[in-house]
Tab-separated table of C-alpha atoms and ligand atoms in Angstrom:
chain	number	residue	atom	x	y	z
A	1	MET	CA	0.000	0.000	0.000
A	2	LYS	CA	1.304	3.379	-0.927
A	3	LEU	CA	0.751	6.353	1.316
A	4	LYS	CA	0.690	9.739	-0.284
A	5	LEU	CA	3.530	11.772	1.146
A	6	PRO	CA	4.685	14.360	1.765
A	7	LEU	CA	1.541	15.329	3.508
A	8	PHE	CA	0.247	18.729	2.815
A	9	PHE	CA	-1.701	20.725	5.272
A	10	CYS	CA	-4.627	22.760	4.227
A	11	LEU	CA	-7.249	24.747	6.018
A	12	PHE	CA	-9.897	22.142	6.351
A	13	LEU	CA	-11.150	21.736	9.865
A	14	LEU	CA	-10.967	24.092	12.758
A	15	MET	CA	-12.551	22.013	15.416
A	16	GLN	CA	-14.701	19.060	16.175
A	17	ASN	CA	-17.090	18.155	18.899
A	18	ALA	CA	-17.815	14.845	20.414
A	19	LYS	CA	-19.947	13.465	17.609
A	20	SER	CA	-18.492	12.005	14.491
A	21	GLN	CA	-18.624	14.192	11.439
A	22	THR	CA	-18.566	12.505	8.097
A	23	HIS	CA	-17.995	15.524	5.855
A	24	PRO	CA	-15.140	17.996	6.112
A	25	ILE	CA	-16.585	21.456	6.714
A	26	GLU	CA	-14.379	24.504	6.255
A	27	LEU	CA	-15.088	28.026	7.366
A	28	HIS	CA	-13.894	30.999	5.349
A	29	PRO	CA	-11.727	33.290	7.522
A	30	ASN	CA	-14.320	36.085	7.238
A	31	ASN	CA	-16.842	33.761	8.918
A	32	ARG	CA	-19.671	34.386	6.489
A	33	VAL	CA	-19.671	31.158	4.498
A	34	ALA	CA	-18.630	27.543	4.940
A	35	SER	CA	-17.979	24.706	2.540
A	36	LEU	CA	-18.996	21.099	2.926
A	37	GLN	CA	-16.979	18.649	0.902
A	38	MET	CA	-18.581	15.497	-0.444
A	39	THR	CA	-16.753	12.726	-2.244
A	40	PRO	CA	-16.981	13.019	-6.048
A	41	THR	CA	-19.342	10.036	-6.124
A	42	GLU	CA	-21.594	11.466	-3.441
A	43	TYR	CA	-21.657	14.908	-5.026
A	44	SER	CA	-22.485	13.634	-8.505
A	45	ASN	CA	-25.235	11.459	-7.027
A	46	TRP	CA	-26.530	14.456	-5.056
A	47	LYS	CA	-26.874	16.386	-8.311
A	48	ALA	CA	-27.991	13.606	-10.656
A	49	ASN	CA	-30.695	12.317	-8.336
A	50	ASP	CA	-31.724	15.601	-6.698
A	51	GLN	CA	-30.876	14.249	-3.289
A	52	PHE	CA	-31.999	17.462	-1.595
A	53	ASN	CA	-35.448	16.051	-2.319
A	54	ASN	CA	-34.576	12.786	-0.607
A	55	ALA	CA	-35.648	13.353	2.991
A	56	ALA	CA	-33.370	10.717	4.504
A	57	VAL	CA	-30.273	11.885	2.635
A	58	ARG	CA	-31.084	15.557	3.202
A	59	GLN	CA	-31.698	15.158	6.909
A	60	ALA	CA	-28.550	13.096	7.380
A	61	LEU	CA	-26.523	15.865	5.771
A	62	PHE	CA	-27.985	18.482	8.116
A	63	GLN	CA	-27.413	16.214	11.093
A	64	ASP	CA	-23.779	16.250	10.031
A	65	ILE	CA	-23.762	20.041	9.720
A	66	TYR	CA	-25.049	20.332	13.289
A	67	VAL	CA	-22.059	18.357	14.499
A	68	LYS	CA	-20.014	21.393	13.512
A	69	PHE	CA	-22.476	24.194	14.258
A	70	GLN	CA	-24.691	25.078	17.166
A	71	ASP	CA	-28.446	25.508	16.888
A	72	HIS	CA	-28.225	29.223	16.104
A	73	PHE	CA	-29.753	29.363	12.638
A	74	ASP	CA	-33.250	30.122	11.409
A	75	PHE	CA	-32.271	29.107	7.899
A	76	ILE	CA	-29.499	27.089	6.278
A	77	PHE	CA	-28.815	27.513	2.567
A	78	LEU	CA	-26.921	24.891	0.599
A	79	ILE	CA	-25.335	26.300	-2.551
A	80	LEU	CA	-23.895	24.033	-5.233
A	81	ASN	CA	-20.360	24.860	-6.350
A	82	GLU	CA	-21.492	25.089	-9.976
A	83	ASP	CA	-20.905	27.667	-12.718
A	84	THR	CA	-24.113	26.580	-14.439
A	85	ARG	CA	-27.273	25.036	-13.045
A	86	PRO	CA	-27.485	21.265	-13.535
A	87	SER	CA	-30.354	21.019	-16.025
A	88	ASN	CA	-32.287	18.461	-13.990
A	89	LEU	CA	-32.375	20.646	-10.887
A	90	ALA	CA	-34.680	23.506	-9.932
A	91	SER	CA	-32.890	26.818	-9.455
A	92	GLY	CA	-33.938	26.811	-5.840
A	93	GLN	CA	-35.909	24.708	-3.395
A	94	LEU	CA	-37.074	25.336	0.133
A	95	MET	CA	-37.929	22.576	2.578
A	96	LYS	CA	-39.854	23.727	5.617
A	97	VAL	CA	-38.710	22.412	8.951
A	98	SER	CA	-40.758	24.169	11.630
A	99	ASN	CA	-43.469	26.801	11.897
A	100	ASN	CA	-45.209	28.384	14.857
A	101	VAL	CA	-46.937	31.239	13.019
A	102	THR	CA	-50.726	31.051	12.688
A	103	GLY	CA	-53.037	33.247	10.650
A	104	ILE	CA	-51.098	32.959	7.386
A	105	GLY	CA	-52.733	29.810	6.058
A	106	MET	CA	-50.118	27.440	7.412
A	107	SER	CA	-50.392	24.751	10.039
A	108	THR	CA	-47.840	24.589	12.830
A	109	TYR	CA	-45.259	21.825	12.686
A	110	ASN	CA	-41.855	20.972	14.084
A	111	ASP	CA	-39.499	18.576	12.361
A	112	CYS	CA	-36.315	20.089	13.832
A	113	ALA	CA	-35.146	16.878	15.447
A	114	SER	CA	-34.923	15.128	12.087
A	115	TYR	CA	-32.399	17.753	11.001
A	116	GLY	CA	-30.356	17.906	14.173
A	117	SER	CA	-31.736	21.267	15.276
A	118	ALA	CA	-32.901	21.641	18.860
A	119	GLY	CA	-35.791	23.839	17.732
A	120	LYS	CA	-34.552	26.970	15.979
A	121	LEU	CA	-34.395	25.838	12.361
A	122	LYS	CA	-37.302	27.045	10.201
A	123	ALA	CA	-36.359	25.906	6.723
A	124	VAL	CA	-33.483	24.708	4.572
A	125	MET	CA	-32.784	25.859	1.052
A	126	HIS	CA	-31.004	24.436	-1.960
A	127	LEU	CA	-29.589	26.760	-4.618
A	128	ALA	CA	-28.283	25.098	-7.767
A	129	ARG	CA	-25.641	27.632	-8.793
A	130	ARG	CA	-22.835	29.396	-6.971
A	131	ASP	CA	-24.180	32.912	-7.562
A	132	TYR	CA	-27.864	32.316	-6.785
A	133	LEU	CA	-27.604	33.816	-3.304
A	134	ARG	CA	-27.028	37.181	-4.940
A	135	ALA	CA	-28.988	36.838	-8.189
A	136	GLY	CA	-31.895	34.880	-6.805
A	137	PRO	CA	-33.991	32.844	-6.314
A	138	SER	CA	-32.801	33.168	-2.691
A	139	LEU	CA	-35.413	35.825	-1.776
A	140	HIS	CA	-38.107	33.869	-3.618
A	141	GLU	CA	-37.379	30.595	-1.849
A	142	LEU	CA	-37.238	32.353	1.507
A	143	MET	CA	-40.718	33.749	0.864
A	144	HIS	CA	-41.999	30.195	0.594
A	145	ASN	CA	-41.313	29.886	4.314
A	146	TRP	CA	-44.447	32.030	4.791
A	147	GLY	CA	-46.427	31.907	1.544
A	148	ASN	CA	-48.440	31.434	-0.435
A	149	PHE	CA	-50.592	28.977	1.453
A	150	CYS	CA	-53.494	31.317	2.116
A	151	LEU	CA	-54.961	32.495	-1.185
A	152	GLN	CA	-56.359	30.342	-3.973
A	153	THR	CA	-54.337	31.429	-6.984
A	154	GLU	CA	-54.248	30.157	-10.545
A	155	SER	CA	-51.852	29.973	-13.454
A	156	VAL	CA	-51.783	28.918	-17.087
A	157	SER	CA	-49.071	26.989	-18.869
A	158	SER	CA	-48.714	29.178	-21.969
A	159	TYR	CA	-49.943	32.204	-23.884
A	160	GLY	CA	-53.004	31.754	-26.093
A	161	THR	CA	-56.769	31.594	-26.123
A	162	GLY	CA	-59.155	28.946	-24.904
A	163	LEU	CA	-56.786	28.294	-22.015
A	164	THR	CA	-57.672	26.427	-18.880
A	165	SER	CA	-56.185	27.775	-15.706
A	166	PHE	CA	-55.174	25.581	-12.793
A	167	ALA	CA	-54.593	25.936	-9.071
A	168	TYR	CA	-51.164	27.462	-8.495
A	169	GLN	CA	-50.312	27.690	-4.850
A	170	PRO	CA	-47.812	28.491	-3.545
A	171	HIS	CA	-47.213	31.151	-6.223
A	172	TRP	CA	-49.281	34.243	-6.963
A	173	GLY	CA	-50.124	33.694	-10.619
A	174	PHE	CA	-52.642	36.348	-11.686
A	175	THR	CA	-52.485	38.302	-8.425
A	176	GLY	CA	-51.775	41.981	-7.949
A	177	GLY	CA	-49.358	43.450	-5.459
A	178	SER	CA	-47.825	46.741	-4.360
A	179	ASN	CA	-45.074	45.755	-6.808
A	180	LYS	CA	-44.355	42.652	-8.819
A	181	GLY	CA	-43.999	39.964	-6.185
A	182	GLN	CA	-41.214	37.573	-5.260
A	183	LEU	CA	-43.684	34.724	-5.798
A	184	GLY	CA	-44.903	36.207	-9.063
A	185	GLY	CA	-47.902	38.420	-9.768
A	186	PHE	CA	-48.309	41.829	-11.335
A	187	GLN	CA	-48.122	45.386	-10.042
A	188	GLN	CA	-51.676	46.289	-9.010
A	189	SER	CA	-51.304	49.943	-10.009
A	190	THR	CA	-50.862	48.931	-13.665
A	191	LEU	CA	-54.218	47.113	-13.810
A	192	VAL	CA	-56.650	48.322	-16.465
A	193	ALA	CA	-60.109	46.767	-16.866
A	194	ASN	CA	-60.874	46.590	-20.597
A	195	GLY	CA	-64.442	45.391	-20.035
A	196	GLY	CA	-65.975	42.021	-20.774
A	197	GLY	CA	-63.671	40.253	-18.320
A	198	SER	CA	-60.519	41.426	-20.122
A	199	TYR	CA	-57.684	43.012	-18.148
A	200	SER	CA	-54.304	44.514	-18.983
A	201	VAL	CA	-51.332	44.906	-16.662
A	202	GLY	CA	-47.609	45.578	-16.931
A	203	THR	CA	-45.650	42.471	-17.887
A	204	PHE	CA	-45.127	40.054	-15.040
A	205	GLY	CA	-44.210	36.492	-14.177
A	206	LEU	CA	-46.646	33.923	-12.863
A	207	ASN	CA	-44.232	32.471	-10.317
A	208	ALA	CA	-41.332	34.939	-10.133
A	209	ASN	CA	-40.227	38.333	-11.416
A	210	GLY	CA	-36.547	38.187	-12.143
A	211	GLY	CA	-35.057	36.618	-9.034
A	212	ASN	CA	-33.724	39.144	-6.540
A	213	SER	CA	-34.515	42.073	-8.841
A	214	VAL	CA	-37.808	42.821	-7.042
A	215	PRO	CA	-38.498	43.455	-3.353
A	216	TYR	CA	-41.254	41.796	-1.341
A	217	THR	CA	-44.797	43.131	-1.799
A	218	GLN	CA	-46.811	44.577	1.065
A	219	PHE	CA	-48.802	41.362	1.390
A	220	GLU	CA	-45.612	39.268	1.310
A	221	LEU	CA	-44.236	41.513	4.075
A	222	TYR	CA	-47.448	40.994	6.040
A	223	LEU	CA	-47.164	37.213	5.778
A	224	MET	CA	-43.533	37.477	6.926
A	225	GLY	CA	-44.599	39.443	9.975
A	226	MET	CA	-42.901	42.672	8.917
A	227	ILE	CA	-45.944	44.982	8.645
A	228	PRO	CA	-49.549	44.989	9.927
A	229	LEU	CA	-52.483	44.089	7.707
A	230	SER	CA	-53.480	47.744	7.704
A	231	GLY	CA	-50.323	48.378	5.696
A	232	VAL	CA	-51.510	46.225	2.799
A	233	ASN	CA	-53.287	48.075	-0.008
A	234	ASN	CA	-56.188	46.365	-1.772
A	235	PHE	CA	-55.239	43.920	-4.490
A	236	ASP	CA	-56.978	41.546	-6.890
A	237	VAL	CA	-56.730	37.832	-7.536
A	238	PHE	CA	-57.950	36.612	-10.923
A	239	ARG	CA	-59.123	33.068	-11.596
A	240	GLY	CA	-60.701	31.231	-14.478
A	241	ILE	CA	-58.189	32.514	-17.013
A	242	THR	CA	-59.311	31.824	-20.599
A	243	SER	CA	-56.803	33.840	-22.624
A	244	TYR	CA	-53.373	35.327	-21.979
A	245	SER	CA	-51.097	37.343	-24.265
A	246	SER	CA	-48.195	39.758	-24.051
A	247	ASP	CA	-46.831	42.423	-26.383
A	248	GLY	CA	-43.673	42.802	-24.371
A	249	THR	CA	-44.785	45.809	-22.332
A	250	THR	CA	-48.374	44.882	-21.474
A	251	ASP	CA	-49.888	41.547	-20.567
A	252	THR	CA	-53.573	41.034	-21.349
A	253	PHE	CA	-55.747	38.257	-19.977
A	254	GLN	CA	-59.362	37.217	-19.783
A	255	ALA	CA	-60.674	36.037	-16.408
A	256	THR	CA	-64.024	34.738	-15.222
A	257	THR	CA	-63.429	35.653	-11.581
A	258	ARG	CA	-61.966	38.767	-9.980
A	259	THR	CA	-61.627	38.856	-6.202
A	260	THR	CA	-60.591	42.075	-4.539
A	261	TYR	CA	-58.886	41.564	-1.178
A	262	THR	CA	-58.986	44.292	1.436
A	263	SER	CA	-57.384	44.255	4.854
A	264	ALA	CA	-60.861	43.566	6.264
A	265	SER	CA	-61.561	40.624	3.964
A	266	LEU	CA	-58.083	39.217	4.545
A	267	GLN	CA	-58.651	39.458	8.279
A	268	THR	CA	-61.910	37.521	7.858
A	269	LEU	CA	-60.289	34.917	5.623
A	270	LEU	CA	-57.052	34.347	7.532
A	271	GLY	CA	-57.813	35.330	11.090
A	272	THR	CA	-55.307	37.229	13.155
A	273	ARG	CA	-51.629	36.646	12.540
A	274	ASN	CA	-49.976	35.336	15.661
A	275	PRO	CA	-47.465	36.629	16.478
A	276	SER	CA	-48.478	40.032	15.161
A	277	SER	CA	-46.125	42.331	13.302
A	278	THR	CA	-45.459	44.069	16.638
A	279	THR	CA	-43.986	40.999	18.287
A	280	SER	CA	-42.957	38.841	15.336
A	281	GLN	CA	-39.388	37.804	14.672
A	282	LYS	CA	-37.800	40.147	12.143
A	283	ASN	CA	-34.127	39.422	12.643
A	284	PHE	CA	-32.985	36.081	11.336
A	285	LYS	CA	-29.732	34.183	11.275
A	286	LEU	CA	-28.560	32.325	8.197
A	287	LEU	CA	-25.869	29.731	7.602
A	288	VAL	CA	-24.574	29.648	4.024
A	289	ILE	CA	-22.822	26.440	3.024
A	290	CYS	CA	-21.350	25.628	-0.374
A	291	LEU	CA	-21.570	21.967	-1.368
A	292	THR	CA	-18.561	20.830	-3.350
A	293	ASP	CA	-16.509	17.789	-4.205
A	294	THR	CA	-13.239	19.671	-4.477
A	295	PRO	CA	-11.770	22.225	-2.088
A	296	LEU	CA	-13.036	25.659	-3.104
A	297	THR	CA	-10.603	27.771	-5.081
A	298	ALA	CA	-9.632	31.185	-3.763
A	299	ALA	CA	-11.872	32.782	-6.392
A	300	GLN	CA	-14.849	30.621	-5.413
A	301	TRP	CA	-14.351	31.373	-1.724
A	302	SER	CA	-14.060	35.042	-2.500
A	303	LEU	CA	-17.272	35.156	-4.534
A	304	LEU	CA	-19.272	33.221	-1.948
A	305	ASP	CA	-17.924	35.356	0.887
A	306	ASP	CA	-18.735	38.542	-1.012
A	307	TYR	CA	-22.266	37.456	-1.901
A	308	SER	CA	-22.979	36.253	1.616
A	309	GLU	CA	-21.836	39.585	3.023
A	310	LYS	CA	-23.987	41.482	0.548
A	311	PHE	CA	-27.054	39.304	1.153
A	312	GLY	CA	-26.781	39.835	4.908
A	313	ARG	CA	-25.804	43.512	4.822
A	314	THR	CA	-28.189	45.853	6.671
A	315	ALA	CA	-27.756	48.489	4.003
A	316	SER	CA	-27.865	48.631	0.246
A	317	ASP	CA	-25.668	46.016	-1.375
A	318	GLY	CA	-24.729	48.571	-4.002
A	319	SER	CA	-26.320	46.739	-6.911
A	320	SER	CA	-29.657	46.696	-8.723
A	321	THR	CA	-30.629	43.443	-7.015
A	322	TYR	CA	-32.135	43.418	-3.553
A	323	ASN	CA	-30.598	41.887	-0.471
A	324	PHE	CA	-32.887	40.746	2.374
A	325	TRP	CA	-32.744	44.062	4.228
A	326	GLU	CA	-33.557	46.014	1.060
A	327	ALA	CA	-36.298	43.584	-0.011
A	328	THR	CA	-38.014	44.013	3.366
A	329	ASN	CA	-37.749	47.790	3.118
A	330	GLY	CA	-35.273	47.802	5.981
A	331	LEU	CA	-37.686	46.056	8.348
A	332	GLY	CA	-35.950	42.685	8.460
A	333	THR	CA	-32.380	41.487	8.818
A	334	MET	CA	-30.690	38.243	7.808
A	335	GLU	CA	-27.347	37.910	9.545
A	336	THR	CA	-24.880	35.832	7.556
A	337	GLY	CA	-21.717	36.635	9.492
A	338	ASN	CA	-20.037	35.749	12.780
A	339	LEU	CA	-20.191	32.051	12.036
A	340	GLN	CA	-17.196	31.511	14.293
A	341	ASN	CA	-19.496	32.194	17.247
A	342	SER	CA	-21.761	29.336	16.213
A	343	LEU	CA	-19.161	26.595	16.042
A	344	ASN	CA	-19.689	23.877	18.548
A	345	ALA	CA	-17.553	24.253	21.630
A	346	LEU	CA	-14.351	22.316	21.545
A	347	GLY	CA	-14.953	19.064	23.251
A	348	VAL	CA	-12.945	15.925	23.369
A	349	ALA	CA	-13.121	14.180	20.047
A	350	THR	CA	-14.275	10.673	20.737
A	351	ASN	CA	-14.762	9.310	17.259
A	352	GLU	CA	-14.448	5.586	17.381
A	353	PHE	CA	-11.807	4.523	14.987
A	354	THR	CA	-12.534	1.652	12.744
A	355	GLU	CA	-10.341	-1.357	13.087
A	356	ASP	CA	-8.658	-0.141	9.923
A	357	ILE	CA	-6.953	2.855	11.504
A	358	ARG	CA	-5.049	2.831	14.792
A	359	VAL	CA	-3.309	5.729	16.479
A	360	TYR	CA	-0.768	5.073	19.241
A	361	PRO	CA	0.685	5.556	21.742
A	362	ILE	CA	-1.641	7.803	23.720
A	363	PRO	CA	-0.248	9.540	25.635
A	364	ALA	CA	2.954	9.951	23.670
A	365	LYS	CA	6.294	11.648	24.277
A	366	ASN	CA	7.430	12.393	20.718
A	367	TYR	CA	6.293	10.072	17.979
A	368	ILE	CA	2.715	9.116	17.251
A	369	THR	CA	2.019	6.294	14.836
A	370	ILE	CA	-0.950	6.127	12.525
A	371	GLU	CA	-1.321	2.570	11.320
A	372	THR	CA	-3.681	1.511	8.574
A	373	LYS	CA	-4.697	-1.765	7.027
A	374	ASN	CA	-7.143	-3.097	4.429
A	375	ASN	CA	-5.874	-0.616	1.839
A	376	ILE	CA	-7.084	2.404	3.752
A	377	ASP	CA	-5.542	5.383	2.018
A	378	ILE	CA	-4.775	8.429	4.129
A	379	HIS	CA	-5.176	11.616	2.147
A	380	GLU	CA	-4.481	14.316	4.690
A	381	LEU	CA	-3.324	14.619	8.266
A	382	ALA	CA	-3.516	17.693	10.410
A	383	VAL	CA	-3.092	18.417	14.099
A	384	TYR	CA	-4.988	21.147	15.912
A	385	ASN	CA	-4.629	22.493	19.406
A	386	LEU	CA	-7.656	23.010	21.623
A	387	LEU	CA	-7.984	26.577	20.379
A	388	GLY	CA	-8.623	25.190	16.920
A	389	GLN	CA	-5.256	26.397	15.633
A	390	LYS	CA	-3.445	24.110	13.241
A	391	ILE	CA	-0.085	22.807	14.399
A	392	ASN	CA	2.195	21.848	11.552
A	393	ASN	CA	5.640	21.991	13.048
A	394	PHE	CA	6.256	18.282	13.125
A	395	THR	CA	8.001	16.001	10.731
A	396	VAL	CA	6.592	12.950	9.027
A	397	GLN	CA	8.189	9.638	8.248
A	398	GLN	CA	6.744	6.890	6.147
A	399	ASN	CA	6.993	3.172	6.584
A	400	ASP	CA	4.537	1.143	4.493
A	401	ASN	CA	1.166	1.311	6.180
A	402	LYS	CA	2.504	3.291	9.102
A	403	ILE	CA	2.900	7.035	9.318
A	404	GLU	CA	4.861	8.536	12.168
A	405	ILE	CA	4.467	12.129	13.126
A	406	ASN	CA	6.950	13.798	15.408
A	407	MET	CA	5.189	15.888	18.004
A	408	GLY	CA	8.382	16.404	20.001
A	409	ASP	CA	8.470	20.145	19.263
A	410	CYS	CA	4.902	20.679	20.456
A	411	PRO	CA	4.176	21.820	23.990
A	412	LYS	CA	2.754	19.223	26.330
A	413	GLY	CA	-0.992	19.032	26.139
A	414	ILE	CA	-4.035	17.739	24.305
A	415	TYR	CA	-4.399	17.927	20.537
A	416	HIS	CA	-6.827	16.758	17.917
A	417	LEU	CA	-5.475	14.677	15.078
A	418	ASN	CA	-7.637	14.903	11.971
A	419	ILE	CA	-7.216	12.019	9.572
A	420	LYS	CA	-8.894	12.333	6.215
A	421	LYS	CA	-9.222	9.222	4.105
A	422	GLU	CA	-8.903	9.229	0.344
A	423	ASP	CA	-12.708	9.006	0.035
A	424	GLY	CA	-13.126	12.166	2.092
A	425	GLN	CA	-14.233	10.493	5.296
A	426	LEU	CA	-12.768	12.191	8.302
A	427	PHE	CA	-11.686	10.818	11.650
A	428	VAL	CA	-10.683	12.849	14.650
A	429	LYS	CA	-8.562	11.449	17.431
A	430	LYS	CA	-7.586	13.049	20.677
A	431	ILE	CA	-3.874	12.750	21.267
A	432	ILE	CA	-1.873	13.684	24.360
A	433	ILE	CA	1.734	14.819	24.457
A	434	GLU	CA	3.385	14.499	27.856
B	1	ZN	ZN1	-41.387	29.074	-5.863
């Protein structure tokens, strides 16, 4: 068996807690984004088979993430390390985890335990391209945490006449709003009634309006808990669509049903939102994780860090797209930073080694031996002190399936030895130098 030496030491793990972690998770030094590295096989399977939609696989991955991070996050976004969206995958997906808000058409539920959260996690998101946090559909998917589960909306599949419309929750379809909505719909102020059930509005999308290029509507902000119902101007929902056309600046459609919603009729339909906009949560915490099968390049790290900062900034992000703070008209915040404060406390790593890897002696004076069998291939070794700082001032010697590391220059104390196998699996062993 051939061991790959010399070993190289990269920034891959800062710390571990007492539970075994199966994926290496790195934190960018600015503490606004992390990466989670899958094996090439796992990553290609994740993409090819849309494993975010596989509850067991998805939940196991989040359980692993919570080995590294504390239960501080309302939302966790997984972003694929892809230049282009894999064609079989949706741009974005949101899976709801828990909800305790009533009066917005949603039941209450709590599936936190399945994900490894002690109760804080509200939803998890999957974005299929590296830049989708900035470009969207990040704001759109987030909106699905609250809507639309309250209004009966309809859509059509194409332009034309003699169309049949169909139920289209959770998107707005032919629904007006204070502006074009994150979940689709037109700007109410552009509505013109042509008579005979025909209506014209400014061009719009049935399920989205250009990713993060539009802010949330008043009604979307109400559902989120940002403003009271009295702050929502009247708007219309059209159903029974029988024709739909666009000339590029105006969309025209024929509808059999027009329902005008007022704050009073919404109150009757939905009941009172609890908690109200006075007491609702408006400041959220987000963990952004890039899924990858290769260590992120400096350029990829830099882009993800930049976009995470801009998405979480409580000021304009300086571009035409909206970040969360801008999209909520400055009423809500989505903190993406300070991830270092959410790492699990350093505990004693107690991962049980397989019979295939042995580390001895413990305690040791100088040399520690890592012995492998059954063709286990060690890819990387790194030693960290209890502050999470990497120690690399030891020398390595190779002897078949044994690696010796010289810890003689290290101060006496407890260290964590991280052993990464060729397939990406990671083991952590507590070692003692006396
Ligand atoms: Zn959607």
